[in-house]
Coordinates of C-alpha atoms and ligand atoms in Angstrom, one line a residue:
X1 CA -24.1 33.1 49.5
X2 CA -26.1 30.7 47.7
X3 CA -29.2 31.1 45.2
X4 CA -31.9 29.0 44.1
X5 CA -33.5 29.3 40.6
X6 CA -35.9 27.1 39.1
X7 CA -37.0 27.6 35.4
X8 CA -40.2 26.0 35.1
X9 CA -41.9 25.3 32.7
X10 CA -38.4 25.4 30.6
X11 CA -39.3 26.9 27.3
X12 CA -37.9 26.6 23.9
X13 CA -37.4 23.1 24.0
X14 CA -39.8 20.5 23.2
X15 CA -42.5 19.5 25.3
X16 CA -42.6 19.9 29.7
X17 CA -39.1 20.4 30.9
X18 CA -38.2 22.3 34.4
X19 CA -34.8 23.0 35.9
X20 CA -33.1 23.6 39.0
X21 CA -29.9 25.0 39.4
X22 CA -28.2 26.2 42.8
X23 CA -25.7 28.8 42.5
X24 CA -22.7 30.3 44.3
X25 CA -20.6 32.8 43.6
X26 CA -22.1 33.4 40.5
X27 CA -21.6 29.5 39.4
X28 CA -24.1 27.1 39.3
X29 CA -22.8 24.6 41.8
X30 CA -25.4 21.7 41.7
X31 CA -28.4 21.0 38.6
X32 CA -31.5 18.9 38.5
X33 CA -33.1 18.2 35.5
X34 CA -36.9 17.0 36.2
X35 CA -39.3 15.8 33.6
X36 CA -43.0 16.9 34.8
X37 CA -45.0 14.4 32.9
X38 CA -45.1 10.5 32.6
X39 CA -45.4 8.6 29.7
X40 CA -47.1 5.7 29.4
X41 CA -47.0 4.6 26.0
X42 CA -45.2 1.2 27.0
X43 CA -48.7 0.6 28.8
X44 CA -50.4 1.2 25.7
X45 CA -49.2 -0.6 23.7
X46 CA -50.1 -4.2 25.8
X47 CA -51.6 -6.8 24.2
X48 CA -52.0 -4.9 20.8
X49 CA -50.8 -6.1 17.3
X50 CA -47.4 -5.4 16.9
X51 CA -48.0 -4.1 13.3
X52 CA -49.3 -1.3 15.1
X53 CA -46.4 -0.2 17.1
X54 CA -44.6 2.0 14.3
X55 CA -48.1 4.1 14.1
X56 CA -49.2 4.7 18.0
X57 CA -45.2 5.2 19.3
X58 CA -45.2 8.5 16.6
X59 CA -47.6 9.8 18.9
X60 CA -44.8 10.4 21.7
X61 CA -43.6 13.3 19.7
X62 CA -44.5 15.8 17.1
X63 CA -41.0 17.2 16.2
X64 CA -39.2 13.6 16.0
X65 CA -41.9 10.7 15.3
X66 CA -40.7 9.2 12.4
X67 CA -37.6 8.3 14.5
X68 CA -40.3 6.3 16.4
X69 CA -41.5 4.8 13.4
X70 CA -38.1 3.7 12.1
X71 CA -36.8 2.3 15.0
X72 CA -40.4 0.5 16.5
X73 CA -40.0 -1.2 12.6
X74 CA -36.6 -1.4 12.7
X75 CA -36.6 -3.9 16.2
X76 CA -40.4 -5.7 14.8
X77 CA -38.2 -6.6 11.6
X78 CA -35.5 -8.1 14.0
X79 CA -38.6 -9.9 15.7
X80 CA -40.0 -11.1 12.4
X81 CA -36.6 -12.2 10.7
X82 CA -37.3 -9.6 8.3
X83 CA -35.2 -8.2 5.1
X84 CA -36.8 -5.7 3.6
X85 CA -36.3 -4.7 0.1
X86 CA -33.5 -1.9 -0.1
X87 CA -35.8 0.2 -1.8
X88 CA -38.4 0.4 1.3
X89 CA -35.0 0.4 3.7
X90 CA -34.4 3.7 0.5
X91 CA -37.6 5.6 1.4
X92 CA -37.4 4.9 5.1
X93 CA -34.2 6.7 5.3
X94 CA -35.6 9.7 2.9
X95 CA -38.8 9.6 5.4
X96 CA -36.8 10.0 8.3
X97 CA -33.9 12.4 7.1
X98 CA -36.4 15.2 6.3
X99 CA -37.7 14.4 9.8
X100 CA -34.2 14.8 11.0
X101 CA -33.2 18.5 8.9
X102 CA -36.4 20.5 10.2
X103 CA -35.7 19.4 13.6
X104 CA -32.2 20.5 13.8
X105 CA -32.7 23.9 11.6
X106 CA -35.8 24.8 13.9
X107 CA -33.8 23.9 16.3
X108 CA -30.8 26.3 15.2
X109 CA -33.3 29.1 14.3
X110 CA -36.2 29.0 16.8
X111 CA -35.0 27.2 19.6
X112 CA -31.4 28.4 20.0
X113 CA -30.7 32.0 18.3
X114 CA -33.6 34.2 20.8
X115 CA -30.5 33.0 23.4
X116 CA -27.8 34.8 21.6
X117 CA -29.6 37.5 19.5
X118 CA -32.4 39.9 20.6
X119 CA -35.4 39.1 18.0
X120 CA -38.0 42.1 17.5
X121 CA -40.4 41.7 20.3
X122 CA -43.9 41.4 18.9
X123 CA -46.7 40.8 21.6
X124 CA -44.4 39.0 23.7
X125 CA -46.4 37.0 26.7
X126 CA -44.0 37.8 29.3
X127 CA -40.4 39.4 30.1
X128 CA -38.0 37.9 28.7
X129 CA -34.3 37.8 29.9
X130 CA -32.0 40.6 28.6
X131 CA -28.7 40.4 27.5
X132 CA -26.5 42.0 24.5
X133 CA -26.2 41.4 21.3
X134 CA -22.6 40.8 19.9
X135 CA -23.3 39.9 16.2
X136 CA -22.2 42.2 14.0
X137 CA -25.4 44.2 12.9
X138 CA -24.8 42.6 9.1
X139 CA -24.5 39.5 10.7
X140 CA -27.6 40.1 13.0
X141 CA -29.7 40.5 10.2
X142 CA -28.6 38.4 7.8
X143 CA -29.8 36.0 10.7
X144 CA -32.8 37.3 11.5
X145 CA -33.8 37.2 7.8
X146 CA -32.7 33.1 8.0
X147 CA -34.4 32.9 11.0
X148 CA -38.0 33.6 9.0
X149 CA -37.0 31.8 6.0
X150 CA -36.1 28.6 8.4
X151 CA -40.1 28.1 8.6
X152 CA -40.7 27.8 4.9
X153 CA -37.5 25.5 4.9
X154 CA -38.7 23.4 7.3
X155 CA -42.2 23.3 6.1
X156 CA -40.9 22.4 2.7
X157 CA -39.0 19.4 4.4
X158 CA -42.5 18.5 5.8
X159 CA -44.0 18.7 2.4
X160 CA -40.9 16.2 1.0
X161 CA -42.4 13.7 4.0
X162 CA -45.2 13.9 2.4
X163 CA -44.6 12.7 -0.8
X164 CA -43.3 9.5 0.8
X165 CA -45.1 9.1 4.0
X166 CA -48.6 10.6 3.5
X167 CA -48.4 13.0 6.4
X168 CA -46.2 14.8 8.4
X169 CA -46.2 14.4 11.5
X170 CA -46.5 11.1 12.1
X171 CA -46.4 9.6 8.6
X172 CA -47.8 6.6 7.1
X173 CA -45.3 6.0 5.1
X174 CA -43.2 3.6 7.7
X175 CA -43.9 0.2 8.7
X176 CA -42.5 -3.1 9.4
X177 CA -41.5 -4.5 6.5
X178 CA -40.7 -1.9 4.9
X179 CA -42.4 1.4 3.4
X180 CA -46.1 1.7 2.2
X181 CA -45.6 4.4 -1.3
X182 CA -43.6 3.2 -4.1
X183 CA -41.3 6.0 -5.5
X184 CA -42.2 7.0 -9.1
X185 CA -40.3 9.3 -11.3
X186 CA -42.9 12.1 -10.7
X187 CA -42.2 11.4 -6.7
X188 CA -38.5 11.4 -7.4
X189 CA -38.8 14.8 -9.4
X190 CA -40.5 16.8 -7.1
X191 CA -38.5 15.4 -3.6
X192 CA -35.4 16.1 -5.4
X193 CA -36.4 19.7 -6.6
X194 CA -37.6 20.5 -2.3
X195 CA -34.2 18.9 -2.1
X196 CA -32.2 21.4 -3.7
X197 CA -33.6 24.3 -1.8
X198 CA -33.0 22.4 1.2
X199 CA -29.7 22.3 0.5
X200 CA -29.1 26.0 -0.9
X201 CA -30.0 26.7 2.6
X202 CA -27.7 24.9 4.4
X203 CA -25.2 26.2 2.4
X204 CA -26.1 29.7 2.4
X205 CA -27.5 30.6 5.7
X206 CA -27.1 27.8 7.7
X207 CA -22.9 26.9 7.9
X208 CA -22.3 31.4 7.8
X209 CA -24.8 31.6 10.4
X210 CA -23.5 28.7 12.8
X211 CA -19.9 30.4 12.0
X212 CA -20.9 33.8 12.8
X213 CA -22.4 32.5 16.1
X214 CA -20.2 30.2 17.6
X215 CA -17.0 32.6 17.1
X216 CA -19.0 35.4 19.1
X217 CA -19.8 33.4 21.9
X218 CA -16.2 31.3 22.0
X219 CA -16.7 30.6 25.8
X220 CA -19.3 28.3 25.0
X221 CA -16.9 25.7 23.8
X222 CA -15.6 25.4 27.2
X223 CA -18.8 25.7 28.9
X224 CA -21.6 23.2 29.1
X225 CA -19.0 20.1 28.6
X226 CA -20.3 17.7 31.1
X227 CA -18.8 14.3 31.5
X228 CA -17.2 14.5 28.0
X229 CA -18.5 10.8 27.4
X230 CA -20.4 10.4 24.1
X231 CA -22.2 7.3 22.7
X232 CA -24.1 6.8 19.5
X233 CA -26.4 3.8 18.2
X234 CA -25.4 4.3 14.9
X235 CA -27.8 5.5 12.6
X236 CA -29.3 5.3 8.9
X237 CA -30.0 1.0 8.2
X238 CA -28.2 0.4 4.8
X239 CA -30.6 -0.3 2.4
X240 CA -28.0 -2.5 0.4
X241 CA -26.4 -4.3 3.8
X242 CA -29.2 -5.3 5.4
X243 CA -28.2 -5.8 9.5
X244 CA -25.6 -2.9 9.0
X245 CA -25.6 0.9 9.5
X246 CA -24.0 3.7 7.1
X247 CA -23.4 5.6 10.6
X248 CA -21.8 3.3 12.6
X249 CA -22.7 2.9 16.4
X250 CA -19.7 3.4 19.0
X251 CA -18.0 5.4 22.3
X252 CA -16.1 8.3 23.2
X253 CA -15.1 7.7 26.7
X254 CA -13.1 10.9 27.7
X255 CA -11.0 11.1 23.9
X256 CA -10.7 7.5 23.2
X257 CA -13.1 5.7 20.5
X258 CA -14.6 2.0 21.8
X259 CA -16.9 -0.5 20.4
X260 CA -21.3 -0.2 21.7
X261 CA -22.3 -3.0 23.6
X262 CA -25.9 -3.0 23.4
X263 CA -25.9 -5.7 26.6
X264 CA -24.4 -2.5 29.0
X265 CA -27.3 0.0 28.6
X266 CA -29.6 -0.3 31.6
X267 CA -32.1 1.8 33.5
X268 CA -32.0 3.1 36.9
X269 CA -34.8 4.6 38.6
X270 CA -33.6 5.8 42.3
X271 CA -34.3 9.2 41.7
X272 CA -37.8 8.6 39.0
X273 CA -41.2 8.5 40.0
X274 CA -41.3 4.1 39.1
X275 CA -41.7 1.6 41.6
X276 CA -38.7 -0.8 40.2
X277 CA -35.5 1.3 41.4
X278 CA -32.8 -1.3 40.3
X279 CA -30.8 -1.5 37.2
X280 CA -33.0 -3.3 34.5
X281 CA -32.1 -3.7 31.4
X282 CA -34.7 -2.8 28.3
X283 CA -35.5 -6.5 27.9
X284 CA -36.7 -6.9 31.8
X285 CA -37.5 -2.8 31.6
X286 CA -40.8 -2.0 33.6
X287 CA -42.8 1.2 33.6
X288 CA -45.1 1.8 37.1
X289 CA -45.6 5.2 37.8
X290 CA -45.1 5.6 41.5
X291 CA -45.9 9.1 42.9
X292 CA -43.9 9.2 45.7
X293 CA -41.8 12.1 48.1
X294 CA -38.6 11.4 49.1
X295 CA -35.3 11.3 46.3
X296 CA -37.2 11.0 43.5
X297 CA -37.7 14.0 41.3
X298 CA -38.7 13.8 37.6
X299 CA -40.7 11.6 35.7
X300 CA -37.6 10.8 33.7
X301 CA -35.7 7.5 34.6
X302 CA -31.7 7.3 34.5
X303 CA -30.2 5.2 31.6
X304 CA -26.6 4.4 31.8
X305 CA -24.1 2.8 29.8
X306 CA -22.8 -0.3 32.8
X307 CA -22.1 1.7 35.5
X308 CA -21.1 4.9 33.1
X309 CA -23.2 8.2 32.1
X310 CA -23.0 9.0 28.5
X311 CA -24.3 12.1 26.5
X312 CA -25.9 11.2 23.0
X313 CA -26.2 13.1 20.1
X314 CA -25.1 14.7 16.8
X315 CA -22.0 15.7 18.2
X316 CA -21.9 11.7 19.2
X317 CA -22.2 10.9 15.6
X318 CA -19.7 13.8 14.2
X319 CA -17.2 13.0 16.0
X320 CA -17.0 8.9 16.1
X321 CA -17.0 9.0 12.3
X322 CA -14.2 11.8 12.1
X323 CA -16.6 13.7 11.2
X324 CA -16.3 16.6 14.1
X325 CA -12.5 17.5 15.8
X326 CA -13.7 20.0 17.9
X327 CA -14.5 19.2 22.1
X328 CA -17.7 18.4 23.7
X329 CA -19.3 22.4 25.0
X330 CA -22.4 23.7 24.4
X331 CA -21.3 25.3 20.8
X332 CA -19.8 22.3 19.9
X333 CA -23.0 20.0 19.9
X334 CA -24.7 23.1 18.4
X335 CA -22.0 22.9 15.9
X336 CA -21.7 19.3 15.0
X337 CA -25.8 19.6 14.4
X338 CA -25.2 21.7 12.3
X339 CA -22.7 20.0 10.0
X340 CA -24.6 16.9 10.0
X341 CA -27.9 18.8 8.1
X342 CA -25.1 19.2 5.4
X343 CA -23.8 16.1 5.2
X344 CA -27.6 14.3 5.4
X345 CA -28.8 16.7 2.6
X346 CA -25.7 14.8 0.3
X347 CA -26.9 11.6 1.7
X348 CA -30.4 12.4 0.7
X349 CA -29.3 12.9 -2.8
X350 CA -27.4 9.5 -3.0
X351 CA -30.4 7.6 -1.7
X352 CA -33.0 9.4 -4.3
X353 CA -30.6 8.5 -7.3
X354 CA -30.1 5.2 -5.5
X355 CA -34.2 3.8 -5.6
X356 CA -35.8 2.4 -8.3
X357 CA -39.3 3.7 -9.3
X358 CA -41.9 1.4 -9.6
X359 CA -39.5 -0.6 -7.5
X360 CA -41.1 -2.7 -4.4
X361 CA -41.1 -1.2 -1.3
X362 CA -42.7 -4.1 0.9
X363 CA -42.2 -7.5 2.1
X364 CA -45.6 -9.4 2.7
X365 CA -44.9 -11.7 5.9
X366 CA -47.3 -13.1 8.8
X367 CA -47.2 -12.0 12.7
X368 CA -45.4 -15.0 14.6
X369 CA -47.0 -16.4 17.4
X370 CA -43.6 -15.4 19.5
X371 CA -40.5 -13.2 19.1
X372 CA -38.6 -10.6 20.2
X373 CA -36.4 -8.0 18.7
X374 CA -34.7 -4.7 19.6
X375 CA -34.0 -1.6 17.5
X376 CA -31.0 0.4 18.9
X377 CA -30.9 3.5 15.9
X378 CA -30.2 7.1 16.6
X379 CA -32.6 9.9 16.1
X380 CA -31.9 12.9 15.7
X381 CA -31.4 14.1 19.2
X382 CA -28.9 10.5 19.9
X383 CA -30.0 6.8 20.6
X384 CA -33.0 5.5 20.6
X385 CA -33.9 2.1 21.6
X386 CA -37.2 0.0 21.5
X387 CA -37.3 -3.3 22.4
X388 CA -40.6 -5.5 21.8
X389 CA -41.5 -9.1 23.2
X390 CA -44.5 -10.8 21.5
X391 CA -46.6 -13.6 22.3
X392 CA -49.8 -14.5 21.3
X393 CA -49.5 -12.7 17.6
X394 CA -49.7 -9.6 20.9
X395 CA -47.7 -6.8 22.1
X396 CA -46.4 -8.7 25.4
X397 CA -43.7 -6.2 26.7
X398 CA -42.1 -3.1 25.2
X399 CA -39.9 -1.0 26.1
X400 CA -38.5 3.0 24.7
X401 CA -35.5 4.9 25.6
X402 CA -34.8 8.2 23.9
X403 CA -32.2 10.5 23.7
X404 CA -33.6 13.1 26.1
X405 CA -34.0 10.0 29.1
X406 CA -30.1 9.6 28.6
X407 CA -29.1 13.5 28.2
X408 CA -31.4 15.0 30.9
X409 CA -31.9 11.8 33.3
X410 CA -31.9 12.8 36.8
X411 CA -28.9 11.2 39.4
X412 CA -28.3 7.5 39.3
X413 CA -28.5 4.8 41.9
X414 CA -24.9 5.6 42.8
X415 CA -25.9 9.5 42.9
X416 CA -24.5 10.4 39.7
X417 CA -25.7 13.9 37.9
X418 CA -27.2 13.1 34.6
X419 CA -25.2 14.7 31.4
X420 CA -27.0 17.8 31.5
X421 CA -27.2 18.2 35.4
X422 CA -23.1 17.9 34.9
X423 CA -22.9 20.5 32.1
X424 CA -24.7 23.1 34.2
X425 CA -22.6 22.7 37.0
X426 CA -19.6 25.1 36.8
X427 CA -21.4 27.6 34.1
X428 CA -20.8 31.1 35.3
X429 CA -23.6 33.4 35.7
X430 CA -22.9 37.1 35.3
X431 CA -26.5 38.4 35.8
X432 CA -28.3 36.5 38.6
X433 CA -31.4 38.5 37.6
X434 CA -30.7 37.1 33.4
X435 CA -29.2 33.9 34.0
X436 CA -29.4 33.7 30.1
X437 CA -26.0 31.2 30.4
X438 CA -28.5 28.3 31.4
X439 CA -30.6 28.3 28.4
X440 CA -27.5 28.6 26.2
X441 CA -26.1 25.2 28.1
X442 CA -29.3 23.2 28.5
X443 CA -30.7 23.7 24.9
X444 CA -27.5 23.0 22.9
X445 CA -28.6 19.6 24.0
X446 CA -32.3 19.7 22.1
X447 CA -34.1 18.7 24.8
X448 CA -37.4 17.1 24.6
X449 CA -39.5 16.4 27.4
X450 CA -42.5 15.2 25.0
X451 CA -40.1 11.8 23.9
X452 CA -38.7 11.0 27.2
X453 CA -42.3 11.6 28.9
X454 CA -45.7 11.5 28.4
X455 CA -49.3 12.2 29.4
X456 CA -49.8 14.7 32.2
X457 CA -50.5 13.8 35.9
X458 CA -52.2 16.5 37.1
X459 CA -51.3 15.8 40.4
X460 CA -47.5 15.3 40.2
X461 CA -47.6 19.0 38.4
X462 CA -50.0 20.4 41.4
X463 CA -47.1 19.2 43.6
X464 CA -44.3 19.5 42.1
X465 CA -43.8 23.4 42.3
X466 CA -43.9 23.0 45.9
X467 CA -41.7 20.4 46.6
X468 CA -38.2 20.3 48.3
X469 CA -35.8 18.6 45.5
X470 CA -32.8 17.9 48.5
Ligands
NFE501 NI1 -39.4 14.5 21.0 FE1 -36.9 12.5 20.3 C1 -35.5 12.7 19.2 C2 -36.8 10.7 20.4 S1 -36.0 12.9 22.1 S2 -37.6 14.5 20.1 O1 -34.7 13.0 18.6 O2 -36.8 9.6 20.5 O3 -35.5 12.2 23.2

């Protein structure tokens, strides 16, 4: 017999998320992954300055926006026919890799672990699912104790934004052409000392945690794989190469390593609330909201890669560069995030000895009349693209696509399950009543409903509960 459940609002992730999942035989057969808000910031940002656009796109996110900032400069610069002086391109890269550690440790720690380890219930809001615990208690502990110290870690890596950026989140520190504070060797003292606790923690709790979890749960290497296609846009500019990146972009189409072409990614909207349902590429991209019954079921659109789904990611990253052996389940992209912190923590250290205080940090230029540019970079969660057409010294057209729109799209206009639909389906469930299983799938991808929507329409969320998805 089959069984419906919906999870909505899905929790532990970041932003508005819900999921549907049919299940028979105690295996979820079929998935939908709906985004319940729409985001408009493409409409906002019409007919503004596009010196701006690093600043307001931040505010699509809390946990990722200097990824917004780096890649909104990163395709303005293109625009501009812009090199920046490697010392900006230095600090952009610090700015953005501290953004890019307390995302995937708070990630690990608060987002991740309550699946696989009972935390002490303290004024909990409502049930929670139950399942048991299969750490060691050493282990367990030892985890639990990293789990509190993740906050001061991750605080700390706000702080180290800070120095460079002015704020965290969404820092000042960014911009096109560049980076607004010039290191200094009292700048480069103090990031470097957050630095080293940074990376006593990965060492320390971190890589023993992430070992002690993912050989107790060994199934989840198999589970959760999905189309086994990964893609990456590169990521990191090099501040000494300007054009190039120190991750490079590529494919993984089922085992075998290819080339990105930028000219294949497109958007398809059959089963999103927008009125243009064709392919469009970013260039041509258009964003009206269309509230409508029928197919369509999340506020998410479908990107696709030509005519090909693709997950993005760390484990995207990890494994083009060598990086990452292992196969493409749910502990496997919670295990390639987790090697990348240590690796970027080394990187970090490069970069700091690499900049020159008192260096500068800025190149002066003047708005053209016309241009266009677009900045394919990865955050943290996989590739992010914005694209930008000017005219008029004005925002004209721009367009964003984030990780989350290509690892939890909906079906495409030839009916194909996004990534994550297709790594639910299959996962066995042993507890109907605690299906904790889809949790442990869906969040090894680090969703984020905030990036790949935005702004709430009361309406579609009135409805939505209610509404037949097939
Ligand atoms: Ni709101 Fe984001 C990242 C972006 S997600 S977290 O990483 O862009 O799609």
């Amino acid at each position: 017999m089959s069984k419906r459940i919906s999870i909505g609002p899905f929790t532990r992730i970041n932003g508005l998320w819900h999921l549907k999942v049919e299940v028979e035989n105690h295996k979820i057969s079929d998935a939908w992954s709906i985004g319940t808000n729409f985001r408009g910031l493409e409409i906002i940002l019409m007919g503004r300055d596009p010196r701006d656009a690093p600043y307001l796109t931040q505010r699509i996110c809390g946990i990722c926006s200097s990824t917004h900032a780096l890649t909104s400069s990163f395709a303005l610069e293109k625009a501009f026919n812009l090199e920046i002086p490697s010392n900006g391109a230095l600090v952009k890269n610090l700015i953005f890799a501290c953004d890019l550690l307390q995302s995937h440790l708070r990630h690990f720690y608060l987002l991740v672990i309550p699946d696989y380890v009972n935390l002490p219930r303290v004024n909990p809001l409502g049930p929670s699912l139950v399942f048991s615990d299969r750490l060691p208690e050493g282990k367990k502990n030892r985890l639990l104790k990293n789990y509190d110290h993740s906050m001061e870690i991750t605080q700390g890596l706000h702080e180290m934004m800070v120095i460079f950026g002015g704020k965290a989140p969404h820092n000042h520190g960014i911009l096109a052409g560049g980076a607004t504070v010039p290191p200094d060797a009292d700048k480069i003292r103090m990031f470097r000392a957050m630095l080293s606790q940074v990376e006593s923690f990965v060492e320390e709790a971190l890589l023993p945690d992430l070992e002690a979890l993912s050989s107790a749960y060994p199934e989840y290497y198999e589970w959760g794989k999905g189309y086994e296609n990964l893609l990456t846009f590169g990521m990191f500019p090099d501040p000494h190469n300007p054009g190039e990146l120190l991750y490079p972009p590529g494919i993984i189409k089922k085992g075998e390593k290819g080339p990105f072409q930028e000219e294949r990614v497109n958007e398809q909207a059959r089963y999103a609330f927008y009125q243009e349902k064709e392919p469009l590429k970013p260039r041509e991209g258009k964003t009206t909201p269309l509230f409508e019954r029928g197919q369509p079921y999340s506020w998410i659109k479908a990107p696709r890669y030509g005519e090909e789904v693709f997950e993005t990611g760390p484990l995207a990253r990890q494994a083009l560069r060598g990086k990452y052996s292992g196969g493409t389940g749910a502990m496997d992209r919670i295990y390639a995030r987790g090697l990348e912190c240590h690796e970027v923590v080394k990187e970090m250290d490069k970069w700091l000895g690499d900049l020159e205080p008192e260096g500068p940090v800025f190149k002066e230029y003047e708005v053209p009349a016309r241009g266009e540019g677009e900045g394919y970079l990865d955050a943290m969660r996989g590739g992010l693209m914005h694209s930008v057409k000017i005219k008029n010294h004005k925002i004209e057209h721009y367009q964003i696509i984030t990780p989350t729109a290509w690892n939890c799209s909906p079906r495409d206009n030839s009916d194909r399950r996004g990534p994550l639909e297709e790594a639910l389906a299959g996962t066995p469930l042993e507890d109907l009543e605690n299906p904790v299983e889809i949790g442990r799938v869906a969040r090894s991808f680090d969703v984020c409903g905030s990036c790949a929507v935005h702004m709430v329409d009361l309406k579609g969320i009135e409805l939505m509960p209610g509404r037949k998805l097939i």
